[in-house]
Short mmCIF file of C-alpha atoms in Angstrom, two decimals:
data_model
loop_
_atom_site.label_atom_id
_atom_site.label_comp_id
_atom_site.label_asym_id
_atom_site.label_seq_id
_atom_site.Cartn_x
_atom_site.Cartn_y
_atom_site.Cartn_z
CA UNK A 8 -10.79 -0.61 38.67
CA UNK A 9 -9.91 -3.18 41.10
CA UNK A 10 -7.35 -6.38 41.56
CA UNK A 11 -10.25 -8.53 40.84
CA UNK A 12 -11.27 -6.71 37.67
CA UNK A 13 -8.38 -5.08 36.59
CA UNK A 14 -7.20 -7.80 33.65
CA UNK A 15 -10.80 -7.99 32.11
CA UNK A 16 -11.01 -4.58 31.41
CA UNK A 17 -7.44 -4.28 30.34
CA UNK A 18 -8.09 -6.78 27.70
CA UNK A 19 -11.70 -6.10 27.08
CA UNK A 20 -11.13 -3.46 24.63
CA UNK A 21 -8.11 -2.87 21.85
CA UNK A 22 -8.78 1.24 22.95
CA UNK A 23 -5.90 2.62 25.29
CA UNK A 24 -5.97 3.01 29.25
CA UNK A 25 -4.76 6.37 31.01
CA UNK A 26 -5.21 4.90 34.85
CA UNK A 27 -4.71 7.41 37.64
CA UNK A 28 -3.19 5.53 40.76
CA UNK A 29 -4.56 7.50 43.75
CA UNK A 30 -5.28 7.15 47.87
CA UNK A 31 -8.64 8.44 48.85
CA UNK A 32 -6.35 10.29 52.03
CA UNK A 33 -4.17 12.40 49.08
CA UNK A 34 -5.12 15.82 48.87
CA UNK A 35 -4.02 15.84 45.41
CA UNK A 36 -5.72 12.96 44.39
CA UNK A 37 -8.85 14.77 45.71
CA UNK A 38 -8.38 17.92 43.49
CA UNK A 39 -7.69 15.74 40.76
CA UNK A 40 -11.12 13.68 40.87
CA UNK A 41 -13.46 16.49 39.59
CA UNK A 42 -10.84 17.22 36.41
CA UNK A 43 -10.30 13.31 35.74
CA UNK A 44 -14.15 12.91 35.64
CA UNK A 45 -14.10 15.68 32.70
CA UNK A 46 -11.19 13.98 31.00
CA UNK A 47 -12.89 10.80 30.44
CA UNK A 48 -15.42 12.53 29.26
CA UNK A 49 -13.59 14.19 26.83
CA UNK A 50 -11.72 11.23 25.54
CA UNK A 51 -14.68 9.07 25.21
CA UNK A 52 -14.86 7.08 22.00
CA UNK A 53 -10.56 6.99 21.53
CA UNK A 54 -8.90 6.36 25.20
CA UNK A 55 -10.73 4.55 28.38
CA UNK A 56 -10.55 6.61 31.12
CA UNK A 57 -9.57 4.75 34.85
CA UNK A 58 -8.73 4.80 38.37
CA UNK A 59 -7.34 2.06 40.98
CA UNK A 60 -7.87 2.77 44.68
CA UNK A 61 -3.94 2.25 45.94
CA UNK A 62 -5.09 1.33 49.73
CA UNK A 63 -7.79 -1.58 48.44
CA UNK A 64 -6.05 -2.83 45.53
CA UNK A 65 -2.41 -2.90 46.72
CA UNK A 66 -1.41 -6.29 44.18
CA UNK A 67 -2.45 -4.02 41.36
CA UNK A 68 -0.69 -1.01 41.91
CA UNK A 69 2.62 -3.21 43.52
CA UNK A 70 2.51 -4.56 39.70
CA UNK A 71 3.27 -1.26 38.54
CA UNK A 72 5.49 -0.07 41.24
CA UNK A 73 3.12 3.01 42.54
CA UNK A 74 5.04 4.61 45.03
CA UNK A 75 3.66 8.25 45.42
CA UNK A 76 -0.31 9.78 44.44
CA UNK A 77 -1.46 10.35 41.95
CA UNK A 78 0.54 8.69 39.53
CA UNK A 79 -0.74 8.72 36.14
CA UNK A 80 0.02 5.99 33.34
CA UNK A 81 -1.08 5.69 29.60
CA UNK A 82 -1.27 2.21 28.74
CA UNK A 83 -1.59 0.65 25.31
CA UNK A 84 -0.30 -2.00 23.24
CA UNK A 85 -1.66 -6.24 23.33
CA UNK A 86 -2.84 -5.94 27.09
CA UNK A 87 -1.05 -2.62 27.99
CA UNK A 88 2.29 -3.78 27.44
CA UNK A 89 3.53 -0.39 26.09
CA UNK A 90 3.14 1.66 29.74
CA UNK A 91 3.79 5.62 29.30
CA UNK A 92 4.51 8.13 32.74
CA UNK A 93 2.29 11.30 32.61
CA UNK A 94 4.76 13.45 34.30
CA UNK A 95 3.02 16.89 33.11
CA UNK A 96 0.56 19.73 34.63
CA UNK A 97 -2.77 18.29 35.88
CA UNK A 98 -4.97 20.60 34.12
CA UNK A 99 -7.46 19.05 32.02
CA UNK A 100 -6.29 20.50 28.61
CA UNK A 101 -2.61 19.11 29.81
CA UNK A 102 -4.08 15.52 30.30
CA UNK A 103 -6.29 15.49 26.94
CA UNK A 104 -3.38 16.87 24.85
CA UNK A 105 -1.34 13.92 26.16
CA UNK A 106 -3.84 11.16 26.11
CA UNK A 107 -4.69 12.34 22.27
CA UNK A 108 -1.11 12.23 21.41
CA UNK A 109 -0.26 8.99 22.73
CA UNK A 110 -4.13 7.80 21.02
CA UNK A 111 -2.84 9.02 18.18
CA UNK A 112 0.96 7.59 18.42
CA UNK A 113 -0.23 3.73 19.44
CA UNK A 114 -3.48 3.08 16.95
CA UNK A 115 -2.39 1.67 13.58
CA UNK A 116 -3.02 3.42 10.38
CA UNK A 117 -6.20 3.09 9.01
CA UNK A 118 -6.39 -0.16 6.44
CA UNK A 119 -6.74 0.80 3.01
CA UNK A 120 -9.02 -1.77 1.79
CA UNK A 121 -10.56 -2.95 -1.59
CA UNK A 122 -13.78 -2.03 -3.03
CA UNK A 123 -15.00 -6.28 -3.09
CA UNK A 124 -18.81 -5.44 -1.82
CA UNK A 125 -21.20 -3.41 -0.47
CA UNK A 126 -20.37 -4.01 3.30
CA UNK A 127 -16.68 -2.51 2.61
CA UNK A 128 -18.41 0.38 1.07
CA UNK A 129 -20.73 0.89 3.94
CA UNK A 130 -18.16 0.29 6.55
CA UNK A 131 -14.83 2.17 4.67
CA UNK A 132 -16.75 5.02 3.09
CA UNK A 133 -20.32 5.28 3.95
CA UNK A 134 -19.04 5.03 8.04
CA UNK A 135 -17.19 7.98 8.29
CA UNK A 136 -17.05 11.87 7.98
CA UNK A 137 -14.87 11.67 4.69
CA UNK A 138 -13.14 8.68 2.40
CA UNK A 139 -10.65 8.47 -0.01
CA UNK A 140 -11.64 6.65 -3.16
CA UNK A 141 -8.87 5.58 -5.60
CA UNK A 142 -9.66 4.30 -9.29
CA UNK A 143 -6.17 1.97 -9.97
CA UNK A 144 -5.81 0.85 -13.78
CA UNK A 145 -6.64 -2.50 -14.87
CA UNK A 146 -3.71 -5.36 -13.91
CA UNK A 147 -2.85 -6.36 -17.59
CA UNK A 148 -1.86 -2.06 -17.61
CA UNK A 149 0.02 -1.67 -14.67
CA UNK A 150 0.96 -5.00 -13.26
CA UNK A 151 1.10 -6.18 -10.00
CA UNK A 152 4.33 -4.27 -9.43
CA UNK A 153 2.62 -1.19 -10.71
CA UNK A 154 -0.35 -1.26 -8.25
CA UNK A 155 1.28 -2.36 -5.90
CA UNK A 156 3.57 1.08 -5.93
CA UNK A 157 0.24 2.76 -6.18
CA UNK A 158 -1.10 0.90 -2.91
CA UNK A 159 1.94 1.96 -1.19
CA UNK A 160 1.00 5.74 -2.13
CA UNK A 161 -1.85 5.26 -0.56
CA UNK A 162 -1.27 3.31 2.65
CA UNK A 163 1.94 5.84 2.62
CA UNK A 164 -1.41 8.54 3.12
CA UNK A 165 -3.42 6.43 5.74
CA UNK A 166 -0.69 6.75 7.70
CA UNK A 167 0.52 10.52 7.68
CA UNK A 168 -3.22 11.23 8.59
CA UNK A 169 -4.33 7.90 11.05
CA UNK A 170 -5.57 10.52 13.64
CA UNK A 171 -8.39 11.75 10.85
CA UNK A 172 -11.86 9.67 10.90
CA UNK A 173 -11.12 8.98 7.54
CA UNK A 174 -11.45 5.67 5.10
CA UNK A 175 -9.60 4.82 2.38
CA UNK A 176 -10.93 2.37 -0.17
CA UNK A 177 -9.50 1.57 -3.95
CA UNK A 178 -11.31 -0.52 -6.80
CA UNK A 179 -9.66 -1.05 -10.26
CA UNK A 180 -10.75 0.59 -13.15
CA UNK A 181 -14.32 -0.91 -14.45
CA UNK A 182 -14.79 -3.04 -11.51
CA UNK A 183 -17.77 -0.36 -9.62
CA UNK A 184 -19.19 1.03 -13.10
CA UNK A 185 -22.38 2.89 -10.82
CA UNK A 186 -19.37 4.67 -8.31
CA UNK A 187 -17.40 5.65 -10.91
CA UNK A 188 -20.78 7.21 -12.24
CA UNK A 189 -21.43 8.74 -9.11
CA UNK A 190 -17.91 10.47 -9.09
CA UNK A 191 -17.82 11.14 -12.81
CA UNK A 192 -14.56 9.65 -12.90
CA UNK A 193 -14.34 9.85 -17.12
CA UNK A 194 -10.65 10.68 -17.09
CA UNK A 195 -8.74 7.48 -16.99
CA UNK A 196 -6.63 6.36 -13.91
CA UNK A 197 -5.18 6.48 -11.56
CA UNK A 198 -7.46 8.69 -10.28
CA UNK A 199 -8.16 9.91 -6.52
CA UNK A 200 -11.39 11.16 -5.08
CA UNK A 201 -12.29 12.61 -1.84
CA UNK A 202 -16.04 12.16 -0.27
CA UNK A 203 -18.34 13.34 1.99
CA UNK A 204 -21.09 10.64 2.46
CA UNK A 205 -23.07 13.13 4.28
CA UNK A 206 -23.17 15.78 2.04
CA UNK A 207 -23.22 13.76 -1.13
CA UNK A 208 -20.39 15.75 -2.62
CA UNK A 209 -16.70 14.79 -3.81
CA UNK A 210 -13.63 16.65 -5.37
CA UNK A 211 -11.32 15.35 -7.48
CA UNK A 212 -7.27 15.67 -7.69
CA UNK A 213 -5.78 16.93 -11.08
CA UNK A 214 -2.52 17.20 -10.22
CA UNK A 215 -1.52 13.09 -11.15
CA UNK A 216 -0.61 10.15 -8.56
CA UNK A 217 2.32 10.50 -6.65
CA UNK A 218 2.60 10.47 -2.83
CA UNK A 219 3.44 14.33 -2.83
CA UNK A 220 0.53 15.41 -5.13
CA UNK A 221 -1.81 13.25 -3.23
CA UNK A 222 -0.46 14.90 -0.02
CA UNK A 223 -0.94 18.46 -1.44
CA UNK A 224 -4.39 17.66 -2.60
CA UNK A 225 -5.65 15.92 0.85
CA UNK A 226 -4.39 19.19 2.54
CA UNK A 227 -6.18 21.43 -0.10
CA UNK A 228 -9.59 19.56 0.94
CA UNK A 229 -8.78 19.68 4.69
CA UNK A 230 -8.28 23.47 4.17
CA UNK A 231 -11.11 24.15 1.90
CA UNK A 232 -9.03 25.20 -1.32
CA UNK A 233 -10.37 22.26 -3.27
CA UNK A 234 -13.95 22.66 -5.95
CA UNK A 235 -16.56 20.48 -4.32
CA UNK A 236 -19.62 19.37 -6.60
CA UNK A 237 -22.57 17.22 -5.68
CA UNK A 238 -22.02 13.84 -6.53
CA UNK A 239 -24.31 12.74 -10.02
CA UNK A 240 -26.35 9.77 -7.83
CA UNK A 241 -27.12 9.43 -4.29
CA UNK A 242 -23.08 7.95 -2.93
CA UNK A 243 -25.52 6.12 -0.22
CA UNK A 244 -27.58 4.20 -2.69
CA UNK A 245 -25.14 3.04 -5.16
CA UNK A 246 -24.51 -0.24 -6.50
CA UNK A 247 -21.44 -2.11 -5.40
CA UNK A 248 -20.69 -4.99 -7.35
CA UNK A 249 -19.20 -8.20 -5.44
CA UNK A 250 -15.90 -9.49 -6.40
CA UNK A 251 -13.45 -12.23 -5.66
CA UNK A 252 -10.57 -9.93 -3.98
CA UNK A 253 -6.96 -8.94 -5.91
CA UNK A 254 -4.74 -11.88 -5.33
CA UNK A 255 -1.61 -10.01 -5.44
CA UNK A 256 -0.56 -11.51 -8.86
CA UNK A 257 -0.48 -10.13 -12.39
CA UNK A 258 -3.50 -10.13 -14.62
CA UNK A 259 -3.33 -13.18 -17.41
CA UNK A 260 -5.05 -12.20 -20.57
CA UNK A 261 -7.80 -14.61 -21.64
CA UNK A 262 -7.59 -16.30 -24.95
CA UNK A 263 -10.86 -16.57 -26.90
CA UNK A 264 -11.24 -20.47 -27.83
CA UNK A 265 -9.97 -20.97 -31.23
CA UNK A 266 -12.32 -22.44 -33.89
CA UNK A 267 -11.89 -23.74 -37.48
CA UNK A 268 -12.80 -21.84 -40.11
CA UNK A 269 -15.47 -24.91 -41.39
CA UNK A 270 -17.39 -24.02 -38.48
CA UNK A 271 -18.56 -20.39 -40.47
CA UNK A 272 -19.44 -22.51 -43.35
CA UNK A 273 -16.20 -21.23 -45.25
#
């Protein structure tokens, strides 16, 4: 990275930046190269990996007050504004550990999103290793107040376990007849699923819907102690109805038309 390039890759990508500030004439710098090489390698995909030549980019590293080589800075945030000091060993398990950490510390929790259509399916569920899938009970039962508590729960989970490839999608009871199929989810709600798209299986919690059961459970899968069973259609090919998305009120219950009684001939 250089003066004149330095802001376009900062703000090129939302990922992180752990920058090593170095002199080509530091010995230290020198035995650092080989292990920063594997470090980016290793943190492809989550944090960018960079370095700034100190002696041809001196406005760059004057910014960030580089006095001695290599210095070593995490950066993340709206254009790097949050800047973090790697102060630790410089072996390459030290520098991953930290990188992951701070990854894992600056990315927002994954958003817990609606089951509207068949792109939030594909992008929520079908997209990674393992999602969530919540069945919520119809508004005129629970009330906005009601889901909302339940959406809490849930975001409450996103968060505890943002450094998981996971997605997290929820639908309301009814609204994705051919899913519920799939996850034969035939014992009212709330109910909470987890899936593997790419193995075409799901388990089921049965111990209710509070933030500590659904806690227990998640761990259960993560560890194996949970009954997996394929799911009864193909997760990949089901139908996903589209739908106007929950507008955060309560449900009104529609009133059939009245009529007179002379219109049944009585």
């Amino acid at each position: 990275m250089t003066d004149a390039n330095f802001d376009a890759i900062l703000s090129k990508s939302k990922d992180p930046l752990f920058l090593e500030f170095y002199a080509p004439w530091c010995g230290h710098c020198k035995a650092l190269a080989p292990k920063w090489k594997n470090v980016a390698s290793e943190l492809k995909g989550r944090v960018r990996v960079g370095a700034v030549n100190c002696d041809e980019n001196r406005e760059t590293c004057g910014k960030y007050g580089i006095q001695g080589f290599p210095t070593l800075k995490f950066l993340s945030g709206t254009g790097g504004s949050k800047v973090v000091d790697y102060n630790g060993p410089r072996e390459e398990s030290d520098l991953v550990t930290f990188a992951t950490n701070e990854w894992s510390n600056s990315r927002p929790p994954p958003e817990v999103r609606e089951l509207t259509s068949r792109a939030v399916m594909d992008e929520e569920c079908l997209g990674h290793t393992l999602c969530f899938v919540a069945f919520l009970p119809h508004i005129l039962d629970s009330r906005a107040s009601g889901r909302n508590e339940y959406l809490k729960m849930l975001k409450t989970l996103a968060k505890t376990y943002k450094d998981r490839p996971w997605g997290y999608v929820w639908a309301e009871a009814g609204a994705q007849p051919d899913l519920e199929a799939a996850l034969e989810a035939t014992f009212g709600t709330p109910s909470f699923f987890a899936v593997s798209p790419g193995k075409n299986k799901f388990s089921n919690s049965r111990s209710g819907f509070s933030a500590a059961s659904l806690k227990e459970f998640v761990d259960n899968v993560r560890a194996g102690r949970e009954p997996v069973k394929p799911c009864a259609s193909e997760i990949g090919g089901v139908s996903v109805k589209t739908r106007a998305k929950w507008d955060g009120k309560d449900g009104e219950l529609e009133v059939e038309e009245e009529f007179s009684l002379e219109d049944l001939g009585m």
